[in-house]
Coordinates of C-alpha atoms and ligand atoms in Angstrom, one line a residue:
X1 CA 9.6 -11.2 15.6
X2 CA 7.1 -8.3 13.6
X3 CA 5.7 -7.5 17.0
X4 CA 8.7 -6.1 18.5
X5 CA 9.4 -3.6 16.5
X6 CA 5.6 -2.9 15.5
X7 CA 4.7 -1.9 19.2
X8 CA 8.2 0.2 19.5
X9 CA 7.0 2.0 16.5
X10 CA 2.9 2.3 17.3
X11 CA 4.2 3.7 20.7
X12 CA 7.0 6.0 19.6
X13 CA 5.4 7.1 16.3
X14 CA 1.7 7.6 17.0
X15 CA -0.9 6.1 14.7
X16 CA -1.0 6.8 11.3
X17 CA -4.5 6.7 10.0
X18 CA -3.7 5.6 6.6
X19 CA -4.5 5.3 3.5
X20 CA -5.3 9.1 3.1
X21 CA -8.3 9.3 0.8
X22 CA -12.5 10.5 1.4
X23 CA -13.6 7.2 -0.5
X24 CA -12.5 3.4 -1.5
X25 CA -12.2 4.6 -5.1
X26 CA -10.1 7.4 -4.0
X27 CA -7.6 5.0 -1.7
X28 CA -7.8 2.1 -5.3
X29 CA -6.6 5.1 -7.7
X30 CA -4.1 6.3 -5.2
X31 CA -2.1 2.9 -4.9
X32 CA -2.3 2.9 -8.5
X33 CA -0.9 6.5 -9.0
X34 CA 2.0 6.1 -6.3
X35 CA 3.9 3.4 -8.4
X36 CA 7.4 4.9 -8.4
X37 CA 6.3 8.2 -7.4
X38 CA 6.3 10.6 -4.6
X39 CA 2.9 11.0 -2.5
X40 CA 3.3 14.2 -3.2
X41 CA 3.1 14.1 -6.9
X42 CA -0.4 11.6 -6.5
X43 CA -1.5 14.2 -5.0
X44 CA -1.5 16.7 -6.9
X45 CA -3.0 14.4 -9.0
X46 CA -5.4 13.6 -6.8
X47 CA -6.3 16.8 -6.7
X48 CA -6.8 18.2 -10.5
X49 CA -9.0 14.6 -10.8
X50 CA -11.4 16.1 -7.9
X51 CA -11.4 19.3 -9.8
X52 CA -12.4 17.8 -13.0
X53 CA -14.7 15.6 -10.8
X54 CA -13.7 12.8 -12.2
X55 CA -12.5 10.9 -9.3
X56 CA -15.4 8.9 -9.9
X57 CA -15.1 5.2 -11.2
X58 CA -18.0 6.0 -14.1
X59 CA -16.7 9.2 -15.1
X60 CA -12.8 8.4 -15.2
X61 CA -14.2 5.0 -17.6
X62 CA -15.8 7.0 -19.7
X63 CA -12.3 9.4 -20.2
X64 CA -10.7 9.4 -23.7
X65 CA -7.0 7.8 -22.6
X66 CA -5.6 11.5 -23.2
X67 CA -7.7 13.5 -21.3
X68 CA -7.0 10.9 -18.2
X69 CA -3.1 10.8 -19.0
X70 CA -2.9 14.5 -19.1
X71 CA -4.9 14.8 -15.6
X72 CA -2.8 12.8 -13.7
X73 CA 0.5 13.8 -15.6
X74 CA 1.9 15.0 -12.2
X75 CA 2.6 10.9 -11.0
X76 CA 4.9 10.7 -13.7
X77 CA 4.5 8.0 -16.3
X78 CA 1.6 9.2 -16.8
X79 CA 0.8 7.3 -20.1
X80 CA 1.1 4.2 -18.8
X81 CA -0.9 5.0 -15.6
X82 CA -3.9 6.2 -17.4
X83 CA -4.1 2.4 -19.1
X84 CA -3.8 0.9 -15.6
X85 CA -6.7 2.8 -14.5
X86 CA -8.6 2.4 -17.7
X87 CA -7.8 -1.7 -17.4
X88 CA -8.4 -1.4 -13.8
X89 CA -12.1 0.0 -14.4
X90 CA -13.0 -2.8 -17.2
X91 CA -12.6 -5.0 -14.3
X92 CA -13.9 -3.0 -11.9
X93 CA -17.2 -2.3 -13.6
X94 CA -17.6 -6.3 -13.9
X95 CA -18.4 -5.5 -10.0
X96 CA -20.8 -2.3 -11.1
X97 CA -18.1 -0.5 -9.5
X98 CA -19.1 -1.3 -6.2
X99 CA -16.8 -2.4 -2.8
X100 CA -19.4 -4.2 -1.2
X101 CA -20.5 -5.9 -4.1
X102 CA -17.2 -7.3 -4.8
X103 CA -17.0 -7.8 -1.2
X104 CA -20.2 -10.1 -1.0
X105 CA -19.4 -11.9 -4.5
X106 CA -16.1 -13.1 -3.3
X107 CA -17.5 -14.1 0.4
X108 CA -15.3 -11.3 1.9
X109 CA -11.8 -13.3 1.3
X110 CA -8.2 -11.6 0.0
X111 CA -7.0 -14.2 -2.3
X112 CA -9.7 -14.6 -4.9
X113 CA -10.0 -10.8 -5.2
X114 CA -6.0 -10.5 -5.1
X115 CA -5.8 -13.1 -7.9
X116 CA -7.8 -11.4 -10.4
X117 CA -5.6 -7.9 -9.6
X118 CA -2.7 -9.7 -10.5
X119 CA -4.7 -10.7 -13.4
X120 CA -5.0 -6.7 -14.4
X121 CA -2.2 -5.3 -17.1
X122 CA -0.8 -2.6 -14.6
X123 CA -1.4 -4.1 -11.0
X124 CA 1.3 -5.6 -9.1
X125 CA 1.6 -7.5 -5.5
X126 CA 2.1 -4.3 -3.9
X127 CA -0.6 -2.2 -5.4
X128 CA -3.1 -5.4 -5.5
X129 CA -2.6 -6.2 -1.3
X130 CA -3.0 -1.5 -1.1
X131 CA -6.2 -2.0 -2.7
X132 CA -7.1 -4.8 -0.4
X133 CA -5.6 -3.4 2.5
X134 CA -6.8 -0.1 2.5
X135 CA -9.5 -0.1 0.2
X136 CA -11.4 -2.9 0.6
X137 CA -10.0 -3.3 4.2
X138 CA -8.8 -7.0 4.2
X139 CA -6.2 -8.5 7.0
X140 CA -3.4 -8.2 4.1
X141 CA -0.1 -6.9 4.7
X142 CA 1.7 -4.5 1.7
X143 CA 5.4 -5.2 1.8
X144 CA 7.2 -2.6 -0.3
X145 CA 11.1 -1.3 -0.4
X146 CA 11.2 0.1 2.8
X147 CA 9.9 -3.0 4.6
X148 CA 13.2 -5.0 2.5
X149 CA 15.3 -2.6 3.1
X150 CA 14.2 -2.1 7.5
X151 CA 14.6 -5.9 7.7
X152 CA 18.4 -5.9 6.1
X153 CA 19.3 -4.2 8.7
X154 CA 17.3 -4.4 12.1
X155 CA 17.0 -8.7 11.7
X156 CA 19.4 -10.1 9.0
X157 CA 18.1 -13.8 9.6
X158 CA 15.1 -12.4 9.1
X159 CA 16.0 -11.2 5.8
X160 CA 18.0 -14.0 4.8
X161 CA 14.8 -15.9 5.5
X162 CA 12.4 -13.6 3.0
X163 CA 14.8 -14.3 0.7
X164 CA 13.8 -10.7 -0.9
X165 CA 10.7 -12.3 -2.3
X166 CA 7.6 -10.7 -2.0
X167 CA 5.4 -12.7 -1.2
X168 CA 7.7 -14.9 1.6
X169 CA 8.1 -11.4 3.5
X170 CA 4.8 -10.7 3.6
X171 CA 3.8 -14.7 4.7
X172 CA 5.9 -13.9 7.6
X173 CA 4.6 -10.7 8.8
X174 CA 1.1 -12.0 8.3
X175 CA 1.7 -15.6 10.0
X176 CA 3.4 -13.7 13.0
X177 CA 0.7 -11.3 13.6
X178 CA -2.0 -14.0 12.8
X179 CA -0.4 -16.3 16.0
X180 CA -0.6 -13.4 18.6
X181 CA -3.6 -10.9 17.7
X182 CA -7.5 -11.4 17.5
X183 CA -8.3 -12.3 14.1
X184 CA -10.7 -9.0 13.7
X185 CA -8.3 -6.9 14.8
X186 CA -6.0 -8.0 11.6
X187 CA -7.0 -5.4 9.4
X188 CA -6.1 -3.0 11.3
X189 CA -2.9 -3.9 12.7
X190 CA -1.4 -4.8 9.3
X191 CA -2.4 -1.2 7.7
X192 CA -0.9 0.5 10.8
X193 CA 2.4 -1.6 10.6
X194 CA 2.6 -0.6 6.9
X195 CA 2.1 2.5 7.3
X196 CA 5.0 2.7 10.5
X197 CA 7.4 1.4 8.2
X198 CA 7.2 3.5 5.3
X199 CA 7.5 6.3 7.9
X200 CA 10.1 4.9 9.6
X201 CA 12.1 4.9 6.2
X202 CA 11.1 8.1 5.3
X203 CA 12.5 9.7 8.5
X204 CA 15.1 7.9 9.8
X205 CA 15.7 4.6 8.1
X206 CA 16.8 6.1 4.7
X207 CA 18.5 4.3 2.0
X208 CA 21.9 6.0 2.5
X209 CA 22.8 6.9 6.1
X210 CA 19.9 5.6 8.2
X211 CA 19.7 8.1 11.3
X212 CA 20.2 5.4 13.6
X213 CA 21.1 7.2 17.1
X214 CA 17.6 9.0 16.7
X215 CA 15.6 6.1 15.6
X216 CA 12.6 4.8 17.7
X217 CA 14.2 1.2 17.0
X218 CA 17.5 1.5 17.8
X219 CA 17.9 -0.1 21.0
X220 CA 16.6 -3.5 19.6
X221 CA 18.1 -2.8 15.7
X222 CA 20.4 -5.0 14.8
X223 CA 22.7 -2.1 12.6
X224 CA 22.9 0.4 15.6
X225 CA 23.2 -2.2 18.4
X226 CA 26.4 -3.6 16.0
Ligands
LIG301 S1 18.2 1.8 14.0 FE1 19.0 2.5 12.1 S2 19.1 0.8 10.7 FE2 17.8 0.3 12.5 S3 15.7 0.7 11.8 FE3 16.5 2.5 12.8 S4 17.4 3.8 11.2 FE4 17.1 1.7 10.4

């Protein structure tokens, strides 16, 4: 049933080429810094990291916890992001700070890597399957509010079905996709279909007042067909 609406999307929206971000560690501190914040605000962020060049998984280790909290005050909740990163790096480092390394020492697959995010102080199911998704560039789908809050209303079965659990929602995006696409196409499909929802929420399926007569999905949407 994720097809439908992914292909209405993909054709009415236009691909998205996400995650914005020049390298992996760029895209891993990103989903870390967007936790209840505006992209916006990460990046401005973002930005006074690069000009301190510390966007660099060595350099930002080595930061005193201040000097990191106060360079990425603009994502709010600042304090406790800087520890995220700074827990996120002791891990990190365990893989010499290196993608492919991590890659190649857990054989390439989601779940082993995914379980030892979870395993980080800081790192929840939805930054842990970003950073697989987008930075490490493993067939994972990120579920996040907008994806719970689309499904309420264009397939309420649907949503009935995922319960509003995490990982159920994403086990049925991922099954459905897995039965009708080639398995290296994966990756791609489930960054793009992220990346169509949060749009779609952004511009027209808001939390109060969804614009429903302009909406790409509204000839198949359960709410605006009702
Ligand atoms: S038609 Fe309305 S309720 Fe359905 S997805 Fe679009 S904005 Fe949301």
């Amino acid at each position: 049933m994720f097809l439908k609406p992914y292909q209405t999307l993909l054709k009415a929206l236009g691909p998205s080429q996400w995650w914005p971000g020049d390298t992996a560690f760029e895209v891993m501190v990103g989903a870390i810094l967007t936790q209840n914040t505006s992209w916006r605000n990460v990046e401005k962020a973002i930005h006074r990291l690069k000009s301190l060049q510390a966007l660099r998984p060595k350099k930002m280790h080595l930061m005193p916890h201040p000097d990191l909290a106060e360079a990425i005050r603009s994502s709010g909740y600042f304090n406790q992001k800087a520890r995220t990163l700074h827990n996120y790096l002791d891990w990190y480092s365990s893989y010499s700070y290196s993608p492919s390394l991590l890659l190649r020492k857990k054989a390439s697959r989601a779940e082993p890597i995914r379980k030892e995010l979870l395993s980080i102080k800081g790192i929840g199911p939805e930054t842990a399957d970003s950073i697989l998704c987008y930075a490490l560039e493993l067939p994972v789908f990120v579920v996040d509010a907008y994806t719970h809050r689309w499904l309420a209303r264009y397939d309420s079965a649907a949503a009935r079905a995922s319960a509003g659990s995490y990982d159920l929602l994403k086990n049925m995006v991922q099954s459905d996709f897995q039965a009708h696409l080639a398995p290296d196409s994966l990756v791609q499909h489930f960054n793009e279909f992220h990346a169509l929802i949060v749009r779609l929420g952004n511009a027209y399926c808001k939390k109060q007042n969804p614009l429903c007569p302009d909406c790409p999905l509204r000839r198949e949407c359960e709410n605006a067909l009702a």
